[in-house]
Amino acid sequence: MRGVVFDGKRVEVVDDLAVRDPGPGEVLVAVSAAGLCHSDLSVVDGTIPFPVPVVLGHEGAGVVEAVGAQVTHVAPGDHVALSTLANCGTCADCDRGRPTMCRRAIGRPGRPFTRGDRAIHQFASNSAFAERTVVKAVQAVRIPKDVPLSSAALIGCGVLTGVGAVLNRARVDRGDSVVVIGTGGIGLNVLQGARLAGALRIVAVDANPAKEEVARRFGATDFLTSAQGVRDLLPTGADHVFECVGRVDLVREAIDLLDRHGQAVLLGMPRADAEASFVVSSLFLDKSVLGCRYGSSRPQHDIPLYAALYRQGRLLLDELVSATYPVEDFEKARSDAEAGRVARAVLTF
């Protein structure tokens, strides 16, 4: 079968990939569509260290082909969106409804794929850039069949992370002010999360002026090409600032833009050894800097919620899909994504 494999030096679309059958508590999914997320590119450029060779992709949707023993919540033929959280479901964090903190869901890459006699790693317990993938049952979330799979694919990372950061981590309230630095796939979902939460002023900041139209469509009330103009709109600062780029200078800007009791939420992914600096005394007025993994999401709860909001016309998914590419055109999709020509490229099988 076809898949996108990174060997540590180059990315290749191969056609001789194999995946094992699902075991107990696992699901085999025929992937229909997968979003090309910045995290996939970060593995290729070394920002995210990961063992190789690896099948890339972690934001996908498809149709269940087979289930292992003890799987009851999905069946062959069901449409599912895939999450990256292979959480155990039984530890203290899972029991508290915090699956993103489950230690079995962090840094334990399996190797369900093979090429010839060589085992291939799975990225983010998912590897959606393959015609078929095996995931833990908890990662396969059933969705209505009238939700297009090319749109549903984007729920599994971009929507869970961006909207979840607003609703679950920052808990933006009605009437709050929000600044979003960076309006790529994650930033656009932060914007629509702020809209859903009832934020009054939603300021999008992006150096590319061509992104203003789509930013406003997703919920921005204002658009700036530089954070320096934020204080003209919000003289005392913002209640919430989301950094969605992953640059340490922008982390500092996010903190500097906070109002009293404000919080900066870090969603962008800098290099693992990156360090940011800020004036410590600037936090003394009850300001906070929050990390956020995967939107502090509960996928089995949140994915059906977002699918329902999409069906009501309240959450935008189709508009996130800037372009679709057959998997064979991965390099074109990668080039367009890296150049900022698309908000989200979707690979199809």
Short mmCIF file of C-alpha atoms in Angstrom, two decimals, residues 217-341:
data_model
loop_
_atom_site.label_atom_id
_atom_site.label_comp_id
_atom_site.label_asym_id
_atom_site.label_seq_id
_atom_site.Cartn_x
_atom_site.Cartn_y
_atom_site.Cartn_z
CA ARG A 217 -14.40 34.72 8.11
CA PHE A 218 -13.30 32.56 11.03
CA GLY A 219 -14.11 35.17 13.64
CA ALA A 220 -11.55 37.99 13.74
CA THR A 221 -13.07 41.39 14.45
CA ASP A 222 -9.75 43.10 13.64
CA PHE A 223 -6.67 42.21 11.60
CA LEU A 224 -3.14 43.53 12.01
CA THR A 225 0.12 42.74 10.24
CA SER A 226 2.12 43.52 13.37
CA ALA A 227 1.51 43.04 17.08
CA GLN A 228 2.69 46.62 17.61
CA GLY A 229 -0.80 47.84 16.69
CA VAL A 230 -2.60 45.77 19.32
CA ARG A 231 -2.31 48.44 22.01
CA ASP A 232 -4.10 50.92 19.74
CA LEU A 233 -7.10 48.57 19.74
CA LEU A 234 -6.75 47.28 23.32
CA PRO A 235 -5.00 50.05 25.32
CA THR A 236 -4.88 48.07 28.57
CA GLY A 237 -3.97 44.78 26.89
CA ALA A 238 -5.79 41.55 26.12
CA ASP A 239 -7.44 38.99 28.36
CA HIS A 240 -5.98 36.15 26.29
CA VAL A 241 -3.11 36.03 23.78
CA PHE A 242 -2.49 32.83 21.78
CA GLU A 243 0.95 32.36 20.19
CA CYS A 244 0.42 30.03 17.23
CA VAL A 245 3.72 30.37 15.35
CA GLY A 246 6.41 28.92 17.61
CA ARG A 247 8.91 31.78 17.71
CA VAL A 248 10.42 32.82 21.02
CA ASP A 249 10.27 36.52 20.15
CA LEU A 250 6.53 36.15 19.62
CA VAL A 251 6.20 34.37 22.96
CA ARG A 252 7.68 37.51 24.53
CA GLU A 253 5.26 39.69 22.54
CA ALA A 254 2.33 37.56 23.69
CA ILE A 255 3.27 38.09 27.34
CA ASP A 256 3.85 41.82 26.84
CA LEU A 257 0.35 42.22 25.33
CA LEU A 258 -1.51 40.91 28.38
CA ASP A 259 -3.87 42.95 30.49
CA ARG A 260 -4.02 42.42 34.24
CA HIS A 261 -5.10 38.86 35.00
CA GLY A 262 -4.44 38.00 31.35
CA GLN A 263 -3.04 34.73 30.09
CA ALA A 264 -0.70 33.88 27.25
CA VAL A 265 -1.32 30.43 25.74
CA LEU A 266 1.58 28.85 23.84
CA LEU A 267 0.52 26.69 20.89
CA GLY A 268 3.35 27.18 18.38
CA MET A 269 6.13 24.58 18.40
CA PRO A 270 9.70 25.96 18.55
CA ARG A 271 12.73 23.69 18.68
CA ALA A 272 12.84 21.41 21.72
CA ASP A 273 15.78 23.35 23.20
CA ALA A 274 14.37 26.84 22.51
CA GLU A 275 14.30 29.30 25.43
CA ALA A 276 12.21 32.46 25.80
CA SER A 277 12.77 35.43 28.10
CA PHE A 278 10.39 37.93 29.66
CA VAL A 279 10.31 40.48 32.45
CA VAL A 280 9.38 38.49 35.56
CA SER A 281 7.76 41.43 37.32
CA SER A 282 5.36 41.78 34.38
CA LEU A 283 3.55 38.64 35.61
CA PHE A 284 2.91 39.88 39.14
CA LEU A 285 -0.51 41.33 38.27
CA ASP A 286 -1.99 37.81 38.16
CA LYS A 287 -0.83 37.15 34.62
CA SER A 288 -0.20 33.58 33.45
CA VAL A 289 1.78 31.77 30.79
CA LEU A 290 0.08 28.50 29.85
CA GLY A 291 1.40 25.57 27.92
CA CYS A 292 -1.21 23.59 26.06
CA ARG A 293 -0.97 20.08 24.67
CA TYR A 294 -3.47 19.15 21.97
CA GLY A 295 -6.04 21.68 23.16
CA SER A 296 -6.37 19.90 26.54
CA SER A 297 -8.84 17.79 24.59
CA ARG A 298 -10.98 14.79 25.39
CA PRO A 299 -11.31 13.42 21.84
CA GLN A 300 -14.19 11.01 22.46
CA HIS A 301 -16.17 13.97 23.81
CA ASP A 302 -14.81 16.84 21.75
CA ILE A 303 -14.75 15.35 18.24
CA PRO A 304 -18.50 14.51 18.27
CA LEU A 305 -19.15 17.99 19.69
CA TYR A 306 -17.23 19.68 16.89
CA ALA A 307 -18.89 17.47 14.27
CA ALA A 308 -22.28 18.50 15.64
CA LEU A 309 -21.33 22.19 15.57
CA TYR A 310 -20.19 21.73 11.95
CA ARG A 311 -23.53 20.19 11.00
CA GLN A 312 -25.28 23.19 12.58
CA GLY A 313 -23.13 25.59 10.53
CA ARG A 314 -21.47 27.01 13.64
CA LEU A 315 -18.00 25.49 13.21
CA LEU A 316 -16.13 25.91 9.92
CA LEU A 317 -14.39 22.86 8.46
CA ASP A 318 -14.82 22.99 4.69
CA GLU A 319 -13.28 26.47 4.67
CA LEU A 320 -10.13 25.12 6.33
CA VAL A 321 -9.40 22.86 3.36
CA SER A 322 -7.37 25.17 1.14
CA ALA A 323 -6.48 22.47 -1.38
CA THR A 324 -6.56 18.69 -1.79
CA TYR A 325 -3.71 16.66 -3.27
CA PRO A 326 -3.43 13.00 -4.22
CA VAL A 327 -0.87 11.44 -1.89
CA GLU A 328 1.49 11.08 -4.85
CA ASP A 329 1.67 14.90 -4.93
CA PHE A 330 3.01 15.12 -1.38
CA GLU A 331 5.97 17.31 -2.39
CA LYS A 332 3.63 19.84 -4.03
CA ALA A 333 1.45 19.90 -0.92
CA ARG A 334 4.55 20.29 1.26
CA SER A 335 5.88 23.14 -0.88
CA ASP A 336 2.56 24.99 -0.82
CA ALA A 337 2.24 24.55 2.95
CA GLU A 338 5.79 25.71 3.70
CA ALA A 339 5.37 28.76 1.44
CA GLY A 340 2.12 29.73 3.16
CA ARG A 341 0.11 29.40 -0.05
#
